[in-house]
Amino acid sequence: MKNISDWLDEHVNDVNLDGNTTIEQQAEILRAEAEAAGYSAEDLNKACEGDIAGYLKNRRGGPAGEDADGKMAGDASPIIPPGFNQQ
């Protein structure tokens, strides 16, 4: 059996990210999948440093240094949506 960290690395991206589920619901799904795979909720909490939802949010945030809006740290310019006419 893999350790919980290796399991997380492989399964964190498998959680469904449709727009209808909250990060807390996604954390519950991941917890249920971990338990089904033979890991305890305590093991998962330890691997996620006590915050499964926060762990998912950090892992799903995109490339390092990018915030939820897709901007790099220190970038004050707004992100212009595709198709936006600047004229």
Coordinates of C-alpha atoms in Angstrom, one line a residue:
M1 CA 0.0 0.0 0.0
K2 CA 1.3 3.5 -0.9
N3 CA 1.8 6.1 1.7
I4 CA -0.9 8.7 2.0
S5 CA 1.2 11.4 0.4
D6 CA 1.8 9.4 -2.7
W7 CA -1.9 8.5 -2.9
L8 CA -2.8 12.2 -2.6
D9 CA -0.4 13.2 -5.4
E10 CA -2.1 10.7 -7.7
H11 CA -5.7 11.4 -6.6
V12 CA -6.0 15.1 -5.8
N13 CA -6.6 16.0 -9.5
D14 CA -9.3 13.3 -9.8
V15 CA -11.8 15.2 -7.6
N16 CA -14.5 16.6 -9.8
L17 CA -14.3 20.3 -10.2
D18 CA -17.6 21.2 -11.9
G19 CA -18.9 24.5 -10.9
N20 CA -21.6 23.0 -8.7
T21 CA -19.4 21.7 -5.9
T22 CA -17.8 23.7 -3.2
I23 CA -14.2 23.1 -2.1
E24 CA -15.6 21.7 1.2
Q25 CA -17.7 19.2 -0.8
Q26 CA -14.6 18.3 -2.9
A27 CA -12.7 17.7 0.4
E28 CA -15.4 15.3 1.6
I29 CA -15.2 13.4 -1.7
L30 CA -11.4 13.1 -1.4
R31 CA -11.8 11.9 2.3
A32 CA -14.3 9.3 1.2
E33 CA -12.1 8.1 -1.6
A34 CA -9.1 7.9 0.8
E35 CA -11.1 5.8 3.2
A36 CA -12.3 3.6 0.4
A37 CA -8.7 3.1 -0.5
G38 CA -7.8 2.0 3.0
Y39 CA -6.5 5.3 4.5
S40 CA -8.0 6.8 7.7
A41 CA -9.5 10.3 7.9
E42 CA -6.8 11.0 10.4
D43 CA -4.0 10.0 7.9
L44 CA -5.5 12.3 5.3
N45 CA -5.8 15.2 7.8
K46 CA -2.2 14.8 8.8
A47 CA -1.1 14.6 5.1
C48 CA -3.1 17.8 4.4
E49 CA -1.8 19.5 7.6
G50 CA -5.2 19.5 9.2
D51 CA -7.0 21.3 6.3
I52 CA -8.2 19.1 3.4
A53 CA -10.1 21.9 1.8
G54 CA -7.1 24.2 2.1
Y55 CA -4.8 21.6 0.7
L56 CA -7.1 21.1 -2.4
K57 CA -7.3 24.9 -2.9
N58 CA -3.5 25.2 -2.8
R59 CA -2.9 22.2 -5.1
R60 CA -5.6 23.4 -7.6
G61 CA -4.5 27.0 -7.6
G62 CA -2.5 26.6 -10.8
P63 CA 1.2 27.3 -11.4
A64 CA 3.3 28.4 -8.4
G65 CA 2.8 32.1 -7.6
E66 CA -0.5 32.4 -9.4
D67 CA -3.5 33.5 -7.4
A68 CA -7.2 32.5 -8.0
D69 CA -7.6 35.1 -10.7
G70 CA -4.6 33.8 -12.7
K71 CA -2.4 36.8 -11.8
M72 CA 1.2 36.5 -10.6
A73 CA 2.1 38.0 -7.3
G74 CA 2.8 41.7 -7.6
D75 CA 1.0 41.9 -11.0
A76 CA -1.4 44.9 -10.7
S77 CA -2.7 44.7 -14.2
P78 CA -6.2 43.4 -14.7
I79 CA -6.7 40.2 -16.7
I80 CA -8.7 41.0 -19.8
P81 CA -11.2 38.3 -20.7
P82 CA -10.9 36.8 -24.2
G83 CA -12.9 38.6 -26.8
F84 CA -12.8 41.9 -24.8
N85 CA -12.7 44.8 -27.2
Q86 CA -10.3 47.5 -25.8
Q87 CA -11.3 50.2 -28.4

